[in-house]
Amino acid sequence: MVLCAGAMIPALAQASEPVRTVFGTLPDGRTVEEVTLTNGRGVTARILSWGALLRRLDVPDRTGKPADVVLGYDDLSGYLAKPNYFGVSVGRYANRIRAGRFTLDGQTYRLATNDGPNALHGGAAGFDKRLWTITEIKGGAAPSVSLRYVSPDGEEGYPGTLTATATYRLDDTDTLTVTYEATTDRPTIVNLTNHSFFNLGGEGSGRSILDHVLTIPAERYTPVDATLIPTGEHRPVAGTPFDFRTPTVIGARIRDGRDEQIVRGRGYDHNWVVTDAPTAEPHPVARVEDPESGRILEIASNQPGVQFYAGNFLDATAVGKSGLAYRQSDAFALEPELFPDTPNQPAFGSARLDPGQTYRNVITYRFSTSPAHRTHK
C-alpha cells in the first residue's frame, strides 16, 4: 500500500491495489474481465475489457457519501442486448460521418451506416463492441489499467491496421484520466473518445440531469442538418440556447422549440468548438455541478471539440444497475473529440493519421464538491 499525498479522509488514506476479476463470458466463449481502481479517498472506477468501458464510478457527495455516477449494467448481457454506448471507448471514428463515406488520397471509402444514412461511432461493430486485451495493470497511489485493440485493415470499411490503446488512471486528486493513443500501418482516419453517461446525483437516484449546472467555455458550436451532420458553419452561441459560457441549468432551454437546432437534436446533441485544433496539453472543455449532491465534474482534453448529449434518445428500454429504467435526460455525455464529419469538411481540420505518427486524446475527469447548495438561472 502507498499513502496518498494530501488525503483528506484519514479512514480512506490508502489506495487499494487494483483488483482483476472475471465479469462474464461472451457467446463465443471468450472471457470479459473487470479491473477495479481505488484511490483511497472514496473514488472507485471499474473498467471492463469489453469495449474498454467504464462500468462504474463511485464518487462521494458533499457529505462524503459515495454513489455510482455513470450509467451501465451489472452483467454482460445488458451490454450485449442494449449497449447504448454506456461508458465505452468509441472508434475508429467517434461521432458521425456523412453518408458513411470519405475520401483519402483520392480513394473513396464506404463505411457501415448505422445511424440513418450516416456512420456513427465507428459503425455497427465499432471499438465499443470489441473485446480489448488488458496489457498492463499498475498499483500504487495512482493505480491504472491499460488495454489494447488491434483493428484490422478494412474493418467496418476503414483503411489500415490500427492499433489503439486506452489507459485509465485514478489519482489522489480524485481525477480519472483516460488516455487514448493509436498508430497505423497505412494512412487512415481516427477519432477516439469516451462515451460515459453521467448523472452526478447518482445513477440510482431517480433524478434527471435537467437541474445540473453546465459550463462550456466555447464561443461557437457546429449546427447540424436534419440527419445531425454539421452544416460546416461555426455559429456563435451568443443569444442561443447553446450559450453555456456562464454556468447555466441544463434544463433551462433544452425544450426551446423556437430554435431549429434544439428540434433537430431533440434537445442537445451537438459539438461545441472549444479550440480550433488539438492542443499540446489538455484544456478545460466543460464543468458540471449537481447542486443537490454538491458533486462537481470538470473535464479537460487536448481535443478541439466537445459533443454534449443530454440523453435525448434514452427511451426506458434499458434497465440499469440500480433497477431503474433509463429515460430521456437521465444522464448526459460530454465527449472530447475532433469535430463530427471532419474527414468530409476540410475547414474543420484533419482526422488523418499516417504511419509513424501517434494519435493521442487525453481526457481528465476531476471530481470535487461544492460546500453548499447554490441556485443558478
mmCIF file of C-alpha atoms in Angstrom:
data_model
loop_
_atom_site.group_PDB
_atom_site.id
_atom_site.type_symbol
_atom_site.label_atom_id
_atom_site.label_comp_id
_atom_site.label_asym_id
_atom_site.label_seq_id
_atom_site.Cartn_x
_atom_site.Cartn_y
_atom_site.Cartn_z
ATOM 1 C CA MET A 1 0.000 0.000 0.000
ATOM 2 C CA VAL A 2 1.136 3.548 -0.718
ATOM 3 C CA LEU A 3 -0.011 6.567 1.271
ATOM 4 C CA CYS A 4 -1.877 9.088 -0.881
ATOM 5 C CA ALA A 5 -0.418 12.563 -0.518
ATOM 6 C CA GLY A 6 -2.854 15.144 0.731
ATOM 7 C CA ALA A 7 -5.584 12.643 1.647
ATOM 8 C CA MET A 8 -8.468 14.439 3.326
ATOM 9 C CA ILE A 9 -10.227 11.435 4.879
ATOM 10 C CA PRO A 10 -7.993 9.586 7.388
ATOM 11 C CA ALA A 11 -10.051 6.379 7.190
ATOM 12 C CA LEU A 12 -9.523 6.298 3.440
ATOM 13 C CA ALA A 13 -5.887 7.359 3.374
ATOM 14 C CA GLN A 14 -4.554 4.361 1.485
ATOM 15 C CA ALA A 15 -5.154 3.431 -2.120
ATOM 16 C CA SER A 16 -6.018 -0.215 -2.710
ATOM 17 C CA GLU A 17 -4.151 -2.270 -5.257
ATOM 18 C CA PRO A 18 -6.098 -2.861 -8.485
ATOM 19 C CA VAL A 19 -8.352 -5.911 -8.462
ATOM 20 C CA ARG A 20 -8.756 -8.051 -11.602
ATOM 21 C CA THR A 21 -11.787 -10.328 -11.848
ATOM 22 C CA VAL A 22 -13.855 -12.199 -14.422
ATOM 23 C CA PHE A 23 -17.002 -10.250 -15.328
ATOM 24 C CA GLY A 24 -18.626 -12.598 -17.841
ATOM 25 C CA THR A 25 -18.302 -14.791 -20.889
ATOM 26 C CA LEU A 26 -19.128 -13.838 -24.479
ATOM 27 C CA PRO A 27 -21.293 -16.167 -26.602
ATOM 28 C CA ASP A 28 -18.129 -17.388 -28.374
ATOM 29 C CA GLY A 29 -16.541 -18.371 -25.059
ATOM 30 C CA ARG A 30 -14.093 -15.501 -24.650
ATOM 31 C CA THR A 31 -13.721 -14.065 -21.155
ATOM 32 C CA VAL A 32 -14.543 -10.450 -20.298
ATOM 33 C CA GLU A 33 -12.557 -9.124 -17.340
ATOM 34 C CA GLU A 34 -13.067 -6.204 -14.967
ATOM 35 C CA VAL A 35 -10.356 -4.151 -13.240
ATOM 36 C CA THR A 36 -11.221 -2.083 -10.169
ATOM 37 C CA LEU A 37 -9.161 1.027 -9.373
ATOM 38 C CA THR A 38 -9.471 2.707 -5.964
ATOM 39 C CA ASN A 39 -7.694 5.891 -4.910
ATOM 40 C CA GLY A 40 -8.206 5.649 -1.141
ATOM 41 C CA ARG A 41 -10.351 8.791 -0.978
ATOM 42 C CA GLY A 42 -13.684 7.201 -1.729
ATOM 43 C CA VAL A 43 -13.396 7.174 -5.539
ATOM 44 C CA THR A 44 -13.588 3.788 -7.275
ATOM 45 C CA ALA A 45 -13.578 3.069 -11.017
ATOM 46 C CA ARG A 46 -14.448 -0.279 -12.607
ATOM 47 C CA ILE A 47 -13.273 -0.885 -16.181
ATOM 48 C CA LEU A 48 -14.284 -3.744 -18.464
ATOM 49 C CA SER A 49 -12.207 -5.280 -21.249
ATOM 50 C CA TRP A 50 -15.408 -5.350 -23.346
ATOM 51 C CA GLY A 51 -15.405 -2.039 -25.204
ATOM 52 C CA ALA A 52 -12.676 -0.760 -22.829
ATOM 53 C CA LEU A 53 -15.631 0.715 -20.979
ATOM 54 C CA LEU A 54 -16.113 2.474 -17.661
ATOM 55 C CA ARG A 55 -18.781 0.364 -15.985
ATOM 56 C CA ARG A 56 -18.978 2.007 -12.586
ATOM 57 C CA LEU A 57 -17.586 5.172 -11.000
ATOM 58 C CA ASP A 58 -18.281 5.772 -7.321
ATOM 59 C CA VAL A 59 -17.703 9.348 -6.122
ATOM 60 C CA PRO A 60 -18.501 10.937 -2.715
ATOM 61 C CA ASP A 61 -21.027 13.765 -2.382
ATOM 62 C CA ARG A 62 -20.514 16.827 -0.178
ATOM 63 C CA THR A 63 -21.244 14.746 2.962
ATOM 64 C CA GLY A 64 -18.737 12.064 1.944
ATOM 65 C CA LYS A 65 -21.375 9.530 0.880
ATOM 66 C CA PRO A 66 -20.332 7.770 -2.348
ATOM 67 C CA ALA A 67 -22.641 6.964 -5.248
ATOM 68 C CA ASP A 68 -22.163 5.492 -8.688
ATOM 69 C CA VAL A 69 -22.395 8.395 -11.176
ATOM 70 C CA VAL A 70 -22.310 6.575 -14.551
ATOM 71 C CA LEU A 71 -24.958 4.543 -16.361
ATOM 72 C CA GLY A 72 -24.360 0.875 -17.081
ATOM 73 C CA TYR A 73 -25.161 -2.709 -16.189
ATOM 74 C CA ASP A 74 -24.256 -5.267 -13.555
ATOM 75 C CA ASP A 75 -23.969 -8.106 -16.066
ATOM 76 C CA LEU A 76 -22.542 -8.650 -19.525
ATOM 77 C CA SER A 77 -25.914 -9.499 -21.042
ATOM 78 C CA GLY A 78 -27.036 -5.885 -20.650
ATOM 79 C CA TYR A 79 -24.081 -4.589 -22.649
ATOM 80 C CA LEU A 80 -24.736 -7.134 -25.387
ATOM 81 C CA ALA A 81 -28.508 -6.612 -25.593
ATOM 82 C CA LYS A 82 -28.847 -2.826 -25.048
ATOM 83 C CA PRO A 83 -25.343 -1.327 -25.292
ATOM 84 C CA ASN A 84 -26.370 2.336 -25.781
ATOM 85 C CA TYR A 85 -22.633 3.257 -25.749
ATOM 86 C CA PHE A 86 -22.696 3.262 -21.922
ATOM 87 C CA GLY A 87 -19.138 4.115 -20.792
ATOM 88 C CA VAL A 88 -17.456 2.733 -23.891
ATOM 89 C CA SER A 89 -14.333 3.651 -25.807
ATOM 90 C CA VAL A 90 -15.575 4.838 -29.204
ATOM 91 C CA GLY A 91 -13.735 4.350 -32.508
ATOM 92 C CA ARG A 92 -12.439 4.091 -35.124
ATOM 93 C CA TYR A 93 -14.188 7.424 -35.695
ATOM 94 C CA ALA A 94 -16.324 8.837 -32.884
ATOM 95 C CA ASN A 95 -19.477 10.751 -33.818
ATOM 96 C CA ARG A 96 -20.975 10.952 -37.322
ATOM 97 C CA ILE A 97 -19.598 10.752 -40.865
ATOM 98 C CA ARG A 98 -21.918 11.903 -43.630
ATOM 99 C CA ALA A 99 -23.374 9.120 -45.788
ATOM 100 C CA GLY A 100 -20.811 6.696 -44.346
ATOM 101 C CA ARG A 101 -18.107 7.703 -46.791
ATOM 102 C CA PHE A 102 -14.950 9.787 -47.030
ATOM 103 C CA THR A 103 -12.061 10.252 -49.462
ATOM 104 C CA LEU A 104 -8.397 9.829 -48.578
ATOM 105 C CA ASP A 105 -5.574 10.249 -51.102
ATOM 106 C CA GLY A 106 -8.081 10.134 -53.949
ATOM 107 C CA GLN A 107 -9.735 6.892 -52.862
ATOM 108 C CA THR A 108 -13.293 6.821 -51.548
ATOM 109 C CA TYR A 109 -14.008 4.556 -48.600
ATOM 110 C CA ARG A 110 -17.503 3.332 -47.743
ATOM 111 C CA LEU A 111 -18.295 2.699 -44.107
ATOM 112 C CA ALA A 112 -21.087 0.838 -42.395
ATOM 113 C CA THR A 113 -24.089 3.143 -41.986
ATOM 114 C CA ASN A 114 -25.748 2.618 -38.610
ATOM 115 C CA ASP A 115 -27.425 5.973 -37.933
ATOM 116 C CA GLY A 116 -29.892 6.545 -40.710
ATOM 117 C CA PRO A 117 -27.831 7.433 -43.785
ATOM 118 C CA ASN A 118 -24.690 8.123 -41.742
ATOM 119 C CA ALA A 119 -21.901 6.257 -39.967
ATOM 120 C CA LEU A 120 -21.902 6.697 -36.187
ATOM 121 C CA HIS A 121 -19.214 5.864 -33.607
ATOM 122 C CA GLY A 122 -17.196 3.550 -35.834
ATOM 123 C CA GLY A 123 -20.054 1.548 -37.330
ATOM 124 C CA ALA A 124 -22.310 -1.341 -36.406
ATOM 125 C CA ALA A 125 -19.429 -3.151 -34.688
ATOM 126 C CA GLY A 126 -17.094 -0.368 -33.635
ATOM 127 C CA PHE A 127 -14.494 -0.432 -30.888
ATOM 128 C CA ASP A 128 -17.283 -0.326 -28.299
ATOM 129 C CA LYS A 129 -18.367 -3.835 -29.367
ATOM 130 C CA ARG A 130 -14.917 -5.416 -29.365
ATOM 131 C CA LEU A 131 -13.001 -7.343 -26.724
ATOM 132 C CA TRP A 132 -9.878 -5.408 -25.790
ATOM 133 C CA THR A 133 -6.763 -7.002 -24.286
ATOM 134 C CA ILE A 134 -5.563 -5.907 -20.863
ATOM 135 C CA THR A 135 -1.869 -5.193 -21.364
ATOM 136 C CA GLU A 136 -0.791 -3.627 -18.060
ATOM 137 C CA ILE A 137 -2.098 -3.024 -14.550
ATOM 138 C CA LYS A 138 -0.244 -0.717 -12.163
ATOM 139 C CA GLY A 139 -0.764 -0.221 -8.440
ATOM 140 C CA GLY A 140 0.389 2.478 -6.046
ATOM 141 C CA ALA A 141 -1.016 5.919 -5.295
ATOM 142 C CA ALA A 142 -2.287 6.302 -8.884
ATOM 143 C CA PRO A 143 -3.497 2.866 -9.996
ATOM 144 C CA SER A 144 -4.116 2.298 -13.708
ATOM 145 C CA VAL A 145 -5.094 -0.239 -16.322
ATOM 146 C CA SER A 146 -4.112 -0.227 -19.999
ATOM 147 C CA LEU A 147 -5.985 -2.030 -22.760
ATOM 148 C CA ARG A 148 -5.279 -2.593 -26.461
ATOM 149 C CA TYR A 149 -7.370 -3.339 -29.523
ATOM 150 C CA VAL A 150 -5.948 -4.057 -32.980
ATOM 151 C CA SER A 151 -8.428 -3.153 -35.717
ATOM 152 C CA PRO A 152 -7.569 -4.968 -38.962
ATOM 153 C CA ASP A 153 -7.373 -3.265 -42.344
ATOM 154 C CA GLY A 154 -10.867 -2.898 -43.784
ATOM 155 C CA GLU A 155 -12.783 -3.414 -40.545
ATOM 156 C CA GLU A 156 -16.094 -1.504 -40.837
ATOM 157 C CA GLY A 157 -14.680 -0.072 -44.068
ATOM 158 C CA TYR A 158 -11.708 1.812 -42.595
ATOM 159 C CA PRO A 159 -8.269 1.534 -44.226
ATOM 160 C CA GLY A 160 -5.142 0.411 -42.418
ATOM 161 C CA THR A 161 -4.462 -1.787 -39.424
ATOM 162 C CA LEU A 162 -4.964 0.476 -36.410
ATOM 163 C CA THR A 163 -3.523 -0.352 -33.002
ATOM 164 C CA ALA A 164 -5.426 1.529 -30.306
ATOM 165 C CA THR A 165 -4.724 1.745 -26.586
ATOM 166 C CA ALA A 166 -6.836 3.037 -23.712
ATOM 167 C CA THR A 167 -5.380 3.758 -20.273
ATOM 168 C CA TYR A 168 -7.492 4.574 -17.227
ATOM 169 C CA ARG A 169 -5.597 6.168 -14.332
ATOM 170 C CA LEU A 170 -7.093 7.229 -10.990
ATOM 171 C CA ASP A 171 -5.058 9.575 -8.776
ATOM 172 C CA ASP A 172 -5.326 11.099 -5.301
ATOM 173 C CA THR A 173 -6.753 14.380 -6.607
ATOM 174 C CA ASP A 174 -9.958 12.474 -7.447
ATOM 175 C CA THR A 175 -9.085 12.681 -11.137
ATOM 176 C CA LEU A 176 -9.738 9.857 -13.555
ATOM 177 C CA THR A 177 -7.564 10.277 -16.646
ATOM 178 C CA VAL A 178 -8.405 8.360 -19.816
ATOM 179 C CA THR A 179 -5.678 8.402 -22.460
ATOM 180 C CA TYR A 180 -6.292 7.122 -25.968
ATOM 181 C CA GLU A 181 -3.457 6.509 -28.411
ATOM 182 C CA ALA A 182 -3.361 4.938 -31.854
ATOM 183 C CA THR A 183 -0.892 4.056 -34.595
ATOM 184 C CA THR A 184 -1.455 2.762 -38.116
ATOM 185 C CA ASP A 185 0.389 0.900 -40.862
ATOM 186 C CA ARG A 186 -1.169 2.977 -43.679
ATOM 187 C CA PRO A 187 -2.968 6.323 -43.941
ATOM 188 C CA THR A 188 -6.337 6.292 -42.204
ATOM 189 C CA ILE A 189 -8.627 8.465 -40.089
ATOM 190 C CA VAL A 190 -9.080 8.230 -36.341
ATOM 191 C CA ASN A 191 -11.106 9.952 -33.635
ATOM 192 C CA LEU A 192 -11.328 8.174 -30.274
ATOM 193 C CA THR A 193 -13.245 9.268 -27.191
ATOM 194 C CA ASN A 194 -15.027 8.022 -24.107
ATOM 195 C CA HIS A 195 -18.828 7.853 -24.080
ATOM 196 C CA SER A 196 -19.669 7.677 -20.383
ATOM 197 C CA PHE A 197 -23.154 8.814 -19.389
ATOM 198 C CA PHE A 198 -23.066 10.795 -16.131
ATOM 199 C CA ASN A 199 -25.667 11.637 -13.517
ATOM 200 C CA LEU A 200 -23.905 13.444 -10.682
ATOM 201 C CA GLY A 201 -26.882 12.848 -8.401
ATOM 202 C CA GLY A 202 -26.223 9.126 -8.753
ATOM 203 C CA GLU A 203 -27.153 6.551 -11.353
ATOM 204 C CA GLY A 204 -29.771 5.148 -8.989
ATOM 205 C CA SER A 205 -31.105 8.459 -7.703
ATOM 206 C CA GLY A 206 -34.125 8.553 -9.995
ATOM 207 C CA ARG A 207 -33.379 12.215 -10.681
ATOM 208 C CA SER A 208 -32.838 13.692 -14.134
ATOM 209 C CA ILE A 209 -29.849 15.848 -15.087
ATOM 210 C CA LEU A 210 -32.011 18.813 -16.074
ATOM 211 C CA ASP A 211 -31.147 20.627 -12.830
ATOM 212 C CA HIS A 212 -27.399 20.076 -13.289
ATOM 213 C CA VAL A 213 -25.461 23.261 -13.985
ATOM 214 C CA LEU A 214 -23.250 23.200 -17.080
ATOM 215 C CA THR A 215 -20.412 25.418 -18.277
ATOM 216 C CA ILE A 216 -18.770 25.012 -21.708
ATOM 217 C CA PRO A 217 -16.044 27.591 -22.481
ATOM 218 C CA ALA A 218 -16.861 27.872 -26.180
ATOM 219 C CA GLU A 219 -17.854 30.874 -28.275
ATOM 220 C CA ARG A 220 -19.145 28.746 -31.164
ATOM 221 C CA TYR A 221 -20.821 25.453 -31.952
ATOM 222 C CA THR A 222 -21.435 23.468 -35.142
ATOM 223 C CA PRO A 223 -25.128 23.440 -36.154
ATOM 224 C CA VAL A 224 -26.426 20.311 -37.873
ATOM 225 C CA ASP A 225 -28.759 19.298 -40.673
ATOM 226 C CA ALA A 226 -31.810 17.061 -40.283
ATOM 227 C CA THR A 227 -29.583 13.951 -40.026
ATOM 228 C CA LEU A 228 -27.367 15.574 -37.338
ATOM 229 C CA ILE A 229 -24.406 16.118 -39.683
ATOM 230 C CA PRO A 230 -22.688 19.513 -39.238
ATOM 231 C CA THR A 231 -23.565 22.047 -41.933
ATOM 232 C CA GLY A 232 -19.982 23.363 -41.928
ATOM 233 C CA GLU A 233 -20.833 26.572 -40.095
ATOM 234 C CA HIS A 234 -19.262 27.696 -36.835
ATOM 235 C CA ARG A 235 -22.204 29.537 -35.318
ATOM 236 C CA PRO A 236 -21.828 31.922 -32.340
ATOM 237 C CA VAL A 237 -23.524 30.647 -29.191
ATOM 238 C CA ALA A 238 -24.410 34.181 -28.057
ATOM 239 C CA GLY A 239 -28.149 34.701 -27.869
ATOM 240 C CA THR A 240 -28.953 30.996 -28.414
ATOM 241 C CA PRO A 241 -29.845 28.023 -26.174
ATOM 242 C CA PHE A 242 -26.280 26.826 -26.845
ATOM 243 C CA ASP A 243 -24.621 29.530 -24.750
ATOM 244 C CA PHE A 244 -23.083 27.825 -21.705
ATOM 245 C CA ARG A 245 -20.186 30.251 -21.302
ATOM 246 C CA THR A 246 -21.549 31.052 -17.843
ATOM 247 C CA PRO A 247 -22.987 28.370 -15.530
ATOM 248 C CA THR A 248 -26.479 27.502 -16.795
ATOM 249 C CA VAL A 249 -29.017 24.894 -15.752
ATOM 250 C CA ILE A 250 -29.181 22.211 -18.457
ATOM 251 C CA GLY A 251 -32.971 22.166 -18.462
ATOM 252 C CA ALA A 252 -33.383 25.930 -18.778
ATOM 253 C CA ARG A 253 -33.546 25.947 -22.599
ATOM 254 C CA ILE A 254 -33.410 22.301 -23.628
ATOM 255 C CA ARG A 255 -37.018 22.335 -24.898
ATOM 256 C CA ASP A 256 -36.900 25.707 -26.656
ATOM 257 C CA GLY A 257 -38.677 24.668 -29.859
ATOM 258 C CA ARG A 258 -38.187 28.114 -31.345
ATOM 259 C CA ASP A 259 -34.594 27.059 -32.085
ATOM 260 C CA GLU A 260 -34.471 24.668 -35.047
ATOM 261 C CA GLN A 261 -31.280 23.098 -33.714
ATOM 262 C CA ILE A 262 -32.991 22.083 -30.483
ATOM 263 C CA VAL A 263 -35.775 20.474 -32.517
ATOM 264 C CA ARG A 264 -33.334 18.572 -34.723
ATOM 265 C CA GLY A 265 -31.372 17.182 -31.797
ATOM 266 C CA ARG A 266 -34.459 16.609 -29.619
ATOM 267 C CA GLY A 267 -32.521 18.758 -27.211
ATOM 268 C CA TYR A 268 -28.731 18.924 -27.070
ATOM 269 C CA ASP A 269 -26.739 16.586 -29.313
ATOM 270 C CA HIS A 270 -24.181 18.984 -30.769
ATOM 271 C CA ASN A 271 -20.483 19.752 -30.946
ATOM 272 C CA TRP A 272 -19.027 22.877 -29.299
ATOM 273 C CA VAL A 273 -15.882 24.498 -30.755
ATOM 274 C CA VAL A 274 -13.610 24.894 -27.715
ATOM 275 C CA THR A 275 -10.407 25.371 -29.733
ATOM 276 C CA ASP A 276 -9.748 25.390 -33.473
ATOM 277 C CA ALA A 277 -7.329 22.459 -33.373
ATOM 278 C CA PRO A 278 -5.869 19.925 -30.929
ATOM 279 C CA THR A 279 -3.550 21.420 -28.317
ATOM 280 C CA ALA A 280 -0.317 20.141 -26.810
ATOM 281 C CA GLU A 281 -1.826 19.842 -23.322
ATOM 282 C CA PRO A 282 -5.373 19.319 -22.050
ATOM 283 C CA HIS A 283 -7.527 22.428 -21.713
ATOM 284 C CA PRO A 284 -10.909 22.820 -19.957
ATOM 285 C CA VAL A 285 -13.848 21.699 -22.092
ATOM 286 C CA ALA A 286 -16.710 21.516 -19.573
ATOM 287 C CA ARG A 287 -17.751 21.836 -15.947
ATOM 288 C CA VAL A 288 -20.898 20.304 -14.460
ATOM 289 C CA GLU A 289 -22.292 20.728 -10.956
ATOM 290 C CA ASP A 290 -25.186 18.966 -9.268
ATOM 291 C CA PRO A 291 -26.454 21.453 -6.652
ATOM 292 C CA GLU A 292 -28.341 18.725 -4.745
ATOM 293 C CA SER A 293 -25.404 16.381 -4.057
ATOM 294 C CA GLY A 294 -22.691 19.007 -4.397
ATOM 295 C CA ARG A 295 -20.711 16.865 -6.844
ATOM 296 C CA ILE A 296 -18.692 18.799 -9.427
ATOM 297 C CA LEU A 297 -17.159 17.311 -12.564
ATOM 298 C CA GLU A 298 -14.509 19.229 -14.504
ATOM 299 C CA ILE A 299 -13.468 17.791 -17.867
ATOM 300 C CA ALA A 300 -10.324 18.698 -19.812
ATOM 301 C CA SER A 301 -8.856 17.355 -23.051
ATOM 302 C CA ASN A 302 -6.358 18.231 -25.764
ATOM 303 C CA GLN A 303 -9.095 17.837 -28.408
ATOM 304 C CA PRO A 304 -10.759 20.864 -30.071
ATOM 305 C CA GLY A 305 -14.415 19.897 -29.718
ATOM 306 C CA VAL A 306 -16.783 18.501 -27.140
ATOM 307 C CA GLN A 307 -20.042 16.785 -28.039
ATOM 308 C CA PHE A 308 -22.709 17.466 -25.426
ATOM 309 C CA TYR A 309 -25.502 14.901 -25.486
ATOM 310 C CA ALA A 310 -28.300 15.191 -22.935
ATOM 311 C CA GLY A 311 -29.550 11.623 -23.222
ATOM 312 C CA ASN A 312 -32.376 12.633 -25.559
ATOM 313 C CA PHE A 313 -32.783 9.180 -27.111
ATOM 314 C CA LEU A 314 -32.856 7.130 -23.880
ATOM 315 C CA ASP A 315 -36.297 5.526 -24.041
ATOM 316 C CA ALA A 316 -36.698 3.461 -20.829
ATOM 317 C CA THR A 317 -35.983 0.169 -22.626
ATOM 318 C CA ALA A 318 -32.633 -0.228 -20.827
ATOM 319 C CA VAL A 319 -32.777 -1.182 -17.132
ATOM 320 C CA GLY A 320 -29.532 -0.321 -15.373
ATOM 321 C CA LYS A 321 -27.528 -1.340 -12.324
ATOM 322 C CA SER A 322 -29.964 0.113 -9.804
ATOM 323 C CA GLY A 323 -33.012 -1.473 -11.418
ATOM 324 C CA LEU A 324 -34.211 1.806 -12.880
ATOM 325 C CA ALA A 325 -35.283 2.190 -16.498
ATOM 326 C CA TYR A 326 -33.092 4.840 -18.114
ATOM 327 C CA ARG A 327 -35.216 7.621 -19.619
ATOM 328 C CA GLN A 328 -34.683 10.787 -21.604
ATOM 329 C CA SER A 329 -32.489 13.270 -19.663
ATOM 330 C CA ASP A 330 -31.492 10.694 -17.043
ATOM 331 C CA ALA A 331 -27.819 11.310 -17.912
ATOM 332 C CA PHE A 332 -25.506 13.411 -20.054
ATOM 333 C CA ALA A 333 -22.432 12.635 -22.113
ATOM 334 C CA LEU A 334 -19.606 15.085 -22.777
ATOM 335 C CA GLU A 335 -17.293 13.638 -25.416
ATOM 336 C CA PRO A 336 -13.997 15.480 -26.147
ATOM 337 C CA GLU A 337 -13.044 14.772 -29.751
ATOM 338 C CA LEU A 338 -12.441 16.096 -33.241
ATOM 339 C CA PHE A 339 -15.448 17.742 -34.864
ATOM 340 C CA PRO A 340 -18.072 15.429 -36.400
ATOM 341 C CA ASP A 341 -17.649 14.685 -40.114
ATOM 342 C CA THR A 342 -14.178 16.246 -40.161
ATOM 343 C CA PRO A 343 -12.983 13.853 -42.939
ATOM 344 C CA ASN A 344 -15.564 15.447 -45.274
ATOM 345 C CA GLN A 345 -15.104 19.029 -44.119
ATOM 346 C CA PRO A 346 -11.556 20.371 -44.670
ATOM 347 C CA ALA A 347 -12.388 23.606 -42.850
ATOM 348 C CA PHE A 348 -12.745 21.539 -39.658
ATOM 349 C CA GLY A 349 -9.108 20.406 -39.767
ATOM 350 C CA SER A 350 -7.858 16.880 -40.323
ATOM 351 C CA ALA A 351 -8.566 13.449 -38.858
ATOM 352 C CA ARG A 352 -5.750 11.840 -40.850
ATOM 353 C CA LEU A 353 -3.221 9.535 -39.219
ATOM 354 C CA ASP A 354 -0.147 8.364 -41.115
ATOM 355 C CA PRO A 355 2.360 5.612 -40.351
ATOM 356 C CA GLY A 356 4.981 6.848 -37.898
ATOM 357 C CA GLN A 357 2.521 9.226 -36.204
ATOM 358 C CA THR A 358 0.705 8.681 -32.902
ATOM 359 C CA TYR A 359 -2.832 9.866 -32.358
ATOM 360 C CA ARG A 360 -3.491 10.973 -28.762
ATOM 361 C CA ASN A 361 -6.559 12.112 -26.836
ATOM 362 C CA VAL A 362 -6.047 12.789 -23.125
ATOM 363 C CA ILE A 363 -9.273 13.264 -21.149
ATOM 364 C CA THR A 364 -9.331 14.165 -17.459
ATOM 365 C CA TYR A 365 -12.402 13.881 -15.249
ATOM 366 C CA ARG A 366 -11.759 15.743 -11.999
ATOM 367 C CA PHE A 367 -14.289 15.451 -9.175
ATOM 368 C CA SER A 368 -14.821 17.769 -6.233
ATOM 369 C CA THR A 369 -17.743 19.074 -4.195
ATOM 370 C CA SER A 370 -19.335 22.435 -3.517
ATOM 371 C CA PRO A 371 -19.758 23.434 0.163
ATOM 372 C CA ALA A 372 -23.400 24.470 -0.038
ATOM 373 C CA HIS A 373 -26.484 24.319 -2.246
ATOM 374 C CA ARG A 374 -26.390 27.162 -4.785
ATOM 375 C CA THR A 375 -29.005 28.293 -7.265
ATOM 376 C CA HIS A 376 -28.399 29.155 -10.909
ATOM 377 C CA LYS A 377 -30.535 30.546 -13.672
#
